[in-house]
Coordinates of C-alpha atoms and ligand atoms in Angstrom, one line a residue:
M1 CA 7.5 24.5 19.3
A2 CA 9.5 21.4 18.5
Y3 CA 8.0 18.0 19.2
F4 CA 11.0 16.0 18.2
E5 CA 13.8 18.0 19.9
T6 CA 16.4 15.2 19.9
V7 CA 16.2 14.8 16.1
N8 CA 17.7 17.0 13.4
K9 CA 17.1 16.6 9.7
I10 CA 17.9 13.0 8.6
K11 CA 20.6 13.0 5.9
Y12 CA 22.1 10.4 3.8
E13 CA 25.5 9.6 5.3
G14 CA 26.4 6.3 3.6
A15 CA 26.7 2.8 4.9
S16 CA 29.7 3.4 7.1
S17 CA 28.0 6.1 9.1
K18 CA 27.7 5.4 12.8
N19 CA 25.0 8.0 13.2
P20 CA 21.7 6.1 14.0
L21 CA 19.7 9.1 12.8
S22 CA 21.0 9.0 9.2
F23 CA 20.2 7.2 6.0
K24 CA 22.8 4.5 5.2
Y25 CA 21.4 3.4 1.8
Y26 CA 18.5 5.8 0.9
N27 CA 20.0 8.7 -0.9
P28 CA 17.1 10.8 -2.2
E29 CA 19.2 12.4 -4.9
E30 CA 20.9 9.2 -6.2
V31 CA 19.7 8.4 -9.7
I32 CA 18.6 4.9 -10.5
N33 CA 17.4 4.0 -14.0
G34 CA 16.8 7.7 -14.9
K35 CA 14.9 8.7 -11.7
T36 CA 16.1 9.9 -8.3
M37 CA 15.4 7.6 -5.4
E38 CA 13.0 10.2 -4.1
E39 CA 11.0 10.3 -7.4
L40 CA 11.1 6.5 -7.8
L41 CA 10.2 5.4 -4.2
R42 CA 7.8 8.2 -3.3
F43 CA 7.8 7.3 0.4
S44 CA 4.8 8.3 2.5
V45 CA 4.2 8.4 6.3
A46 CA 0.9 7.0 7.5
Y47 CA -0.7 9.5 9.9
W48 CA -2.6 6.9 11.9
H49 CA 0.3 4.7 12.9
T50 CA 2.7 7.6 13.5
F51 CA 0.6 10.3 15.1
N52 CA -2.5 8.5 16.4
A53 CA -1.4 5.0 17.6
D54 CA -0.3 4.6 21.2
G55 CA 0.9 1.0 21.3
S56 CA -2.3 -0.4 22.8
D57 CA -3.3 -3.9 22.0
P58 CA -6.2 -6.2 23.0
F59 CA -4.2 -7.1 26.2
G60 CA -3.0 -3.7 27.3
V61 CA -3.3 0.0 27.2
G62 CA -0.9 2.3 25.2
T63 CA 2.7 2.5 26.1
A64 CA 3.7 5.5 23.9
I65 CA 3.2 8.9 25.4
R66 CA 3.5 11.5 22.7
P67 CA 4.3 15.2 23.2
W68 CA 0.9 16.1 21.7
D69 CA -0.9 13.9 24.2
R70 CA -1.0 16.7 26.8
F71 CA -3.8 18.3 24.6
T72 CA -7.3 17.0 23.9
G73 CA -9.9 17.4 21.2
L74 CA -9.3 19.9 18.4
D75 CA -6.2 21.3 20.3
Q76 CA -4.6 17.9 20.1
A77 CA -5.5 17.6 16.5
K78 CA -3.8 20.9 15.8
A79 CA -0.7 19.8 17.8
R80 CA -0.6 16.6 15.7
V81 CA -0.5 18.7 12.5
E82 CA 2.4 20.7 13.8
A83 CA 4.2 17.5 14.9
A84 CA 3.4 15.8 11.6
F85 CA 4.9 18.5 9.5
E86 CA 8.0 18.7 11.7
F87 CA 8.3 14.9 11.3
F88 CA 7.9 15.0 7.5
G89 CA 10.5 17.8 7.2
K90 CA 13.0 16.1 9.4
L91 CA 12.5 12.7 7.6
N92 CA 12.6 14.5 4.3
V93 CA 9.7 12.5 3.0
P94 CA 7.7 13.5 0.0
F95 CA 4.2 12.2 1.0
F96 CA 1.8 11.4 3.8
A97 CA -1.6 9.6 4.0
F98 CA -4.5 9.8 6.4
H99 CA -8.0 8.7 7.3
D100 CA -10.5 11.5 8.1
V101 CA -10.7 10.5 11.8
D102 CA -6.9 10.5 12.1
I103 CA -6.7 14.3 11.5
A104 CA -9.7 15.6 13.4
P105 CA -12.0 14.3 16.2
E106 CA -15.5 13.2 15.4
G107 CA -18.2 15.5 16.8
S108 CA -21.6 14.5 18.2
T109 CA -23.2 15.1 14.8
L110 CA -22.1 14.6 11.2
K111 CA -22.2 18.4 10.8
E112 CA -19.9 18.9 13.7
T113 CA -17.5 16.2 12.5
N114 CA -17.4 18.0 9.1
E115 CA -16.7 21.3 10.8
N116 CA -13.8 19.8 12.7
Q117 CA -12.5 18.4 9.4
D118 CA -12.7 21.8 7.9
V119 CA -10.6 23.4 10.7
I120 CA -7.8 20.9 10.4
V121 CA -7.9 20.6 6.6
G122 CA -7.5 24.4 6.5
M123 CA -4.5 24.1 8.8
I124 CA -2.9 21.2 6.8
K125 CA -3.4 23.3 3.6
E126 CA -1.5 26.2 5.2
Y127 CA 1.4 23.9 6.2
M128 CA 1.5 22.3 2.8
K129 CA 2.2 25.7 1.2
T130 CA 5.7 25.8 2.8
S131 CA 6.4 22.0 3.0
K132 CA 7.5 19.8 0.2
T133 CA 5.4 16.9 1.6
K134 CA 2.3 16.2 -0.5
L135 CA -0.8 14.1 0.1
L136 CA -0.4 10.6 -1.4
W137 CA -3.9 9.6 -0.5
N138 CA -6.7 10.1 2.0
T139 CA -9.6 7.9 2.9
A140 CA -12.7 7.7 5.1
N141 CA -12.5 5.5 8.2
M142 CA -15.7 3.4 8.0
F143 CA -14.7 0.7 10.5
T144 CA -13.9 2.1 14.0
N145 CA -17.2 3.8 15.0
P146 CA -19.9 1.3 16.3
R147 CA -22.3 2.4 13.5
Y148 CA -20.2 0.4 11.1
T149 CA -20.5 -2.8 13.1
H150 CA -22.3 -4.6 10.2
G151 CA -20.4 -2.8 7.4
A152 CA -20.6 0.6 5.7
A153 CA -21.6 0.4 2.0
T154 CA -22.4 -3.3 2.7
S155 CA -24.4 -2.7 5.9
P156 CA -27.9 -4.3 6.0
N157 CA -29.0 -0.9 7.3
A158 CA -29.7 1.7 4.6
D159 CA -29.1 4.6 7.0
V160 CA -25.5 3.4 7.4
F161 CA -25.1 3.2 3.6
A162 CA -26.3 6.9 3.5
Y163 CA -24.1 8.0 6.3
S164 CA -21.1 6.3 4.7
A165 CA -21.9 8.0 1.4
A166 CA -21.8 11.3 3.2
K167 CA -18.4 10.4 4.7
V168 CA -16.9 9.6 1.4
K169 CA -18.4 12.6 -0.2
K170 CA -16.7 14.8 2.3
A171 CA -13.4 12.8 2.0
L172 CA -13.4 13.3 -1.8
E173 CA -13.9 17.1 -1.3
V174 CA -10.9 17.0 1.1
A175 CA -8.8 15.1 -1.5
K176 CA -9.6 17.8 -4.0
E177 CA -8.9 20.6 -1.5
L178 CA -5.5 19.2 -0.6
G179 CA -4.5 18.1 -4.1
S180 CA -4.3 14.5 -3.2
E181 CA -2.6 12.1 -5.7
N182 CA -5.1 9.2 -5.1
Y183 CA -8.1 8.2 -3.1
V184 CA -8.2 4.9 -1.2
F185 CA -11.0 2.5 -0.3
W186 CA -10.1 -0.2 2.2
G187 CA -13.3 -2.1 3.0
G188 CA -12.5 -2.6 6.7
R189 CA -15.9 -4.0 7.6
E190 CA -17.2 -4.7 4.0
G191 CA -17.5 -8.4 4.4
Y192 CA -19.4 -10.9 6.6
E193 CA -19.2 -12.8 9.8
T194 CA -21.6 -15.6 8.9
L195 CA -23.7 -16.5 5.9
L196 CA -26.5 -17.4 8.3
N197 CA -27.5 -13.7 8.4
T198 CA -26.0 -12.4 5.2
N199 CA -27.4 -11.4 1.8
M200 CA -24.1 -11.5 0.0
Q201 CA -25.5 -10.6 -3.4
L202 CA -27.3 -7.5 -2.2
E203 CA -24.2 -6.4 -0.2
Q204 CA -21.9 -6.8 -3.2
D205 CA -24.4 -5.0 -5.5
N206 CA -24.6 -2.2 -3.0
L207 CA -20.8 -1.9 -2.7
A208 CA -20.7 -1.5 -6.5
R209 CA -23.5 1.1 -6.4
F210 CA -21.5 3.0 -3.7
F211 CA -18.4 2.9 -5.9
H212 CA -20.3 4.2 -8.9
M213 CA -21.7 7.1 -6.9
A214 CA -18.2 7.9 -5.7
V215 CA -16.9 7.9 -9.3
D216 CA -19.8 10.2 -10.3
Y217 CA -19.2 12.6 -7.5
A218 CA -15.5 12.8 -8.1
K219 CA -16.3 13.7 -11.8
E220 CA -18.8 16.3 -10.6
I221 CA -16.3 18.1 -8.4
G222 CA -13.4 17.7 -10.9
L223 CA -11.4 15.3 -8.7
N224 CA -9.4 13.4 -11.3
V225 CA -7.3 10.9 -9.3
P226 CA -7.0 7.2 -9.4
F227 CA -9.3 5.4 -7.0
L228 CA -7.5 2.5 -5.3
I229 CA -9.0 -0.6 -3.7
E230 CA -6.9 -2.0 -0.9
P231 CA -7.5 -5.8 -0.8
K232 CA -7.4 -7.7 2.5
P233 CA -8.9 -11.2 3.0
K234 CA -10.0 -11.0 6.6
E235 CA -9.6 -9.0 9.8
P236 CA -11.7 -7.3 11.1
T237 CA -14.4 -9.4 9.4
K238 CA -14.0 -13.1 9.0
H239 CA -14.4 -12.8 5.2
Q240 CA -13.8 -9.5 3.4
Y241 CA -15.2 -8.9 -0.1
D242 CA -11.9 -7.4 -1.4
F243 CA -10.1 -10.6 -0.6
D244 CA -7.1 -10.2 -2.9
V245 CA -6.2 -8.5 -6.2
A246 CA -7.7 -11.3 -8.3
T247 CA -11.0 -11.2 -6.4
G248 CA -10.9 -7.4 -6.7
I249 CA -10.4 -7.5 -10.5
A250 CA -13.3 -9.9 -10.9
F251 CA -15.5 -7.5 -8.9
L252 CA -14.5 -4.5 -10.8
Q253 CA -15.0 -6.2 -14.1
K254 CA -18.5 -7.5 -13.2
Y255 CA -19.6 -4.1 -12.2
N256 CA -18.0 -2.1 -15.0
L257 CA -15.6 -0.2 -12.7
T258 CA -12.2 -1.1 -14.2
D259 CA -11.8 2.3 -15.9
Y260 CA -11.7 4.1 -12.5
F261 CA -9.9 1.7 -10.1
K262 CA -6.5 0.3 -9.5
F263 CA -5.1 -1.3 -6.4
N264 CA -3.3 -0.3 -3.3
I265 CA -1.3 -3.4 -2.3
E266 CA -0.3 -4.0 1.2
A267 CA 2.4 -6.6 2.0
N268 CA 0.8 -7.9 5.2
H269 CA -2.6 -8.2 3.5
A270 CA -1.0 -10.3 0.8
T271 CA 0.4 -12.7 3.3
L272 CA -2.9 -12.9 5.2
A273 CA -4.4 -14.0 1.9
G274 CA -1.9 -16.8 1.6
H275 CA 0.1 -14.9 -1.1
T276 CA 3.5 -13.4 -1.2
F277 CA 3.8 -9.6 -1.5
E278 CA 5.3 -10.0 -5.0
H279 CA 2.4 -12.2 -6.1
E280 CA -0.1 -9.5 -5.4
L281 CA 2.1 -6.8 -7.1
H282 CA 2.6 -9.1 -10.1
V283 CA -1.2 -9.8 -10.5
A284 CA -1.9 -6.1 -10.4
R285 CA 1.0 -5.3 -12.8
I286 CA 0.1 -7.7 -15.5
N287 CA -3.4 -6.4 -15.5
G288 CA -2.3 -2.8 -15.6
M289 CA -3.8 -2.1 -12.2
L290 CA -0.8 -1.5 -9.9
G291 CA -1.7 1.8 -8.2
S292 CA 0.2 2.2 -4.9
V293 CA 1.7 0.2 -2.1
D294 CA 1.3 0.0 1.6
A295 CA 4.8 -1.0 2.5
N296 CA 5.0 -3.1 5.6
Q297 CA 5.5 -6.7 6.6
G298 CA 3.9 -9.4 8.7
D299 CA 5.5 -11.9 11.0
T300 CA 5.8 -15.5 9.8
L301 CA 5.0 -16.8 13.3
L302 CA 1.9 -14.7 13.8
G303 CA -1.2 -15.1 11.7
W304 CA -2.5 -11.5 11.9
D305 CA -1.9 -8.1 10.5
T306 CA 1.1 -7.0 12.6
D307 CA 2.0 -4.0 10.3
E308 CA 5.7 -4.1 10.9
F309 CA 8.2 -1.8 9.2
P310 CA 9.5 -3.5 6.1
T311 CA 13.1 -4.5 6.8
D312 CA 13.3 -7.8 5.0
L313 CA 15.7 -7.2 2.1
Y314 CA 14.8 -10.3 0.2
T315 CA 11.1 -9.4 0.1
N316 CA 11.8 -5.7 -0.7
T317 CA 14.0 -6.8 -3.6
L318 CA 11.2 -8.9 -5.1
A319 CA 8.7 -6.2 -4.5
M320 CA 10.9 -3.5 -6.1
Y321 CA 11.5 -5.9 -9.0
E322 CA 7.7 -5.8 -9.8
I323 CA 7.5 -2.1 -9.2
L324 CA 10.5 -1.4 -11.6
K325 CA 9.0 -3.7 -14.2
N326 CA 5.9 -1.7 -13.9
G327 CA 7.9 1.4 -14.8
G328 CA 7.5 2.7 -11.2
L329 CA 4.4 3.6 -9.3
G330 CA 3.1 6.5 -11.3
K331 CA 1.0 8.6 -9.0
G332 CA 1.3 5.9 -6.3
G333 CA 4.0 5.6 -3.6
L334 CA 5.4 3.4 -0.9
N335 CA 3.3 4.3 2.1
F336 CA 4.5 3.0 5.4
D337 CA 1.3 1.5 6.8
A338 CA 3.5 0.2 9.6
K339 CA 3.7 0.8 13.3
V340 CA 6.6 0.6 15.8
R341 CA 6.4 -2.3 18.2
R342 CA 4.7 -1.7 21.6
G343 CA 8.1 -1.7 23.3
S344 CA 9.5 1.0 21.0
F345 CA 7.5 3.7 22.7
E346 CA 9.8 6.7 22.4
P347 CA 9.1 9.4 19.8
E348 CA 12.6 8.9 18.4
D349 CA 11.6 5.3 17.6
L350 CA 9.3 6.7 14.9
F351 CA 12.4 8.0 13.1
H352 CA 14.4 4.8 13.6
A353 CA 11.5 2.8 12.2
H354 CA 11.1 4.9 9.1
I355 CA 14.8 5.0 8.4
A356 CA 15.0 1.2 8.7
G357 CA 12.2 0.8 6.1
M358 CA 13.5 3.5 3.7
D359 CA 17.0 2.1 3.8
A360 CA 15.7 -1.5 3.3
F361 CA 13.7 -0.4 0.3
A362 CA 16.7 1.5 -1.1
I363 CA 18.7 -1.7 -1.0
G364 CA 15.9 -3.7 -2.5
T365 CA 15.7 -1.1 -5.4
K366 CA 19.4 -1.4 -6.1
V367 CA 19.4 -5.2 -6.2
A368 CA 16.2 -5.3 -8.3
N369 CA 17.5 -2.8 -10.7
K370 CA 20.8 -4.7 -11.2
L371 CA 18.8 -7.9 -11.8
L372 CA 16.7 -6.2 -14.4
E373 CA 19.8 -4.5 -16.1
D374 CA 21.4 -7.9 -16.4
K375 CA 18.1 -9.5 -17.6
V376 CA 18.8 -12.3 -15.2
L377 CA 15.2 -13.6 -14.8
E378 CA 14.0 -12.2 -18.1
S379 CA 16.5 -14.2 -20.1
F380 CA 15.8 -17.3 -18.2
I381 CA 12.0 -16.9 -18.5
E382 CA 12.3 -16.1 -22.2
E383 CA 14.2 -19.2 -22.9
R384 CA 11.8 -21.3 -20.7
Y385 CA 8.9 -20.3 -22.9
S386 CA 10.7 -20.3 -26.2
S387 CA 8.6 -23.2 -27.5
Y388 CA 5.8 -20.7 -28.0
T389 CA 7.9 -18.6 -30.4
K390 CA 8.1 -21.2 -33.2
G391 CA 6.4 -24.2 -34.7
I392 CA 3.3 -25.5 -33.0
G393 CA 3.8 -23.2 -30.0
L394 CA 3.6 -20.1 -32.2
E395 CA 0.4 -21.5 -33.9
I396 CA -1.1 -21.9 -30.4
V397 CA -0.4 -18.3 -29.3
E398 CA -1.5 -16.9 -32.6
G399 CA -4.8 -18.8 -32.4
K400 CA -4.1 -20.6 -35.6
T401 CA -4.7 -24.2 -34.5
N402 CA -7.3 -26.5 -32.9
F403 CA -7.8 -29.7 -31.0
R404 CA -7.8 -31.8 -34.2
E405 CA -4.5 -30.5 -35.4
L406 CA -3.0 -30.6 -32.0
E407 CA -4.0 -34.3 -31.7
A408 CA -2.4 -35.0 -35.0
Y409 CA 0.8 -33.3 -33.8
A410 CA 0.8 -35.1 -30.5
L411 CA 0.3 -38.5 -32.2
Q412 CA 3.6 -38.1 -34.1
L413 CA 5.6 -37.0 -31.1
N414 CA 8.1 -39.7 -30.0
E415 CA 9.3 -38.4 -26.7
I416 CA 8.4 -35.2 -24.8
K417 CA 11.5 -33.5 -23.3
N418 CA 11.1 -30.9 -20.4
Q419 CA 13.8 -28.6 -19.1
S420 CA 14.7 -28.0 -15.5
G421 CA 13.0 -25.0 -13.8
R422 CA 16.2 -24.3 -11.9
T423 CA 14.5 -22.8 -8.9
E424 CA 17.4 -23.3 -6.5
R425 CA 19.9 -22.0 -9.0
L426 CA 17.8 -18.8 -9.4
K427 CA 17.4 -18.3 -5.7
A428 CA 21.2 -18.6 -5.4
I429 CA 21.6 -15.9 -8.1
I430 CA 19.3 -13.6 -6.2
N431 CA 21.4 -14.1 -3.0
Q432 CA 24.5 -13.4 -5.0
Y433 CA 23.1 -10.1 -6.4
L434 CA 22.0 -9.1 -2.9
L435 CA 25.4 -9.7 -1.4
E436 CA 27.2 -8.1 -4.3
T437 CA 25.1 -5.0 -4.0
L438 CA 25.6 -4.8 -0.3
S439 CA 29.3 -5.2 -0.5
S440 CA 29.5 -2.5 -3.3
V441 CA 27.6 0.1 -1.2
T442 CA 29.4 -0.8 2.1
V443 CA 32.9 0.4 1.3
Ligands
LIG1 C1 -5.9 -1.9 7.6 C2 -5.2 -1.0 6.6 C3 -5.8 0.4 6.6 C4 -5.8 1.0 5.2 C5 -6.5 2.3 5.0 O1 -5.3 -3.1 7.6 O2 -4.3 -1.3 6.0 O3 -5.1 1.3 7.4 O4 -4.5 1.1 4.6 O5 -7.8 2.3 5.6
LIG2 CO1 -3.1 -0.4 4.5

């Protein structure tokens, strides 16, 4: 049966199309810099926001009634799989992502929960045989159930640590079974509420022990995929251990985990940490650790994780600039960890939201690619740092000088001349590229 009867397969129709259920800018077959947009952007649908969320918030119940809501339990989970693959096919999207609890209900025991997983994973595997949509990543939800109230791998309760290990063990087996491209760890409750009751050192040591056991088990079962840490500074805990990429790198270095982990960077998590999206992508990129992206956006007027669909062209341009400079996302993708607003409660809105995000990222990609082709920022930055390519600057970067020599050099300087950073000029150039790209595709 069809769950989205009013929607046909979404096609690229170009910017002048009046069909709301079409792509205006995302053309999966169009080649940019040697890759098709589909290969480059690797869009992914997040199961939890699209097939589980109902629009409820702390002040009110759900507003979205989905066609699969007339079922319950395992029957509902099966209906969700049918609906999901209909959605993936109609949206023509190459990837999806899920938490264990998104796809199958929890049972009253761990054994029963695992059995429910097996039923639905088997069904997903069948659907994947005839669908082009692959699994970008899966993960274990270790934050919703009350047992994780004090954390999972960082819980003060060793039984919770053990239970969490069992959950990740199962999720790694599922990743292997479904041929997942990556495995994600978002430490939803791996942090603390107050230092008055917290042994931070033990909690962080335990988190590292947990990651090492996950690495060992993945090796044991032949699961050879990047592990991705998804940083977030707060929410649900007051302070989360994977605060941002820089904090994550320090953690991975301290505990000898850098060989196995990269980062899954979420835009709204970056802004919650007081960074821009492009800052987090940049820090990961220059450290060779940009793994994948949770594509969404926050609201500048609201200080929490609103998980909106990423429609901001400026931000998407700067994000794609980092991604293109990284040579693409490798095995990662652009996963829409984004939800429709509570008022957009019709099933069709799920399509409108994804189309909006995909089109906005397609534009960002075109603008970023043109900026890179013309070496706009590269040339400026190269010139700005040119003092390090000759004379004393070259000696500094080659490690051939010292404080004594530098003092002697400084003493004979008459006047130090700086150059303008031209921030406003550069911002104007970005606007010019954005507008030029938009007018060239809107003919
Ligand atoms: C929560 C969040 C998660 C992770 C996966 O803010 O982003 O959905 O992406 O657990
Ligand atoms: Co996320």
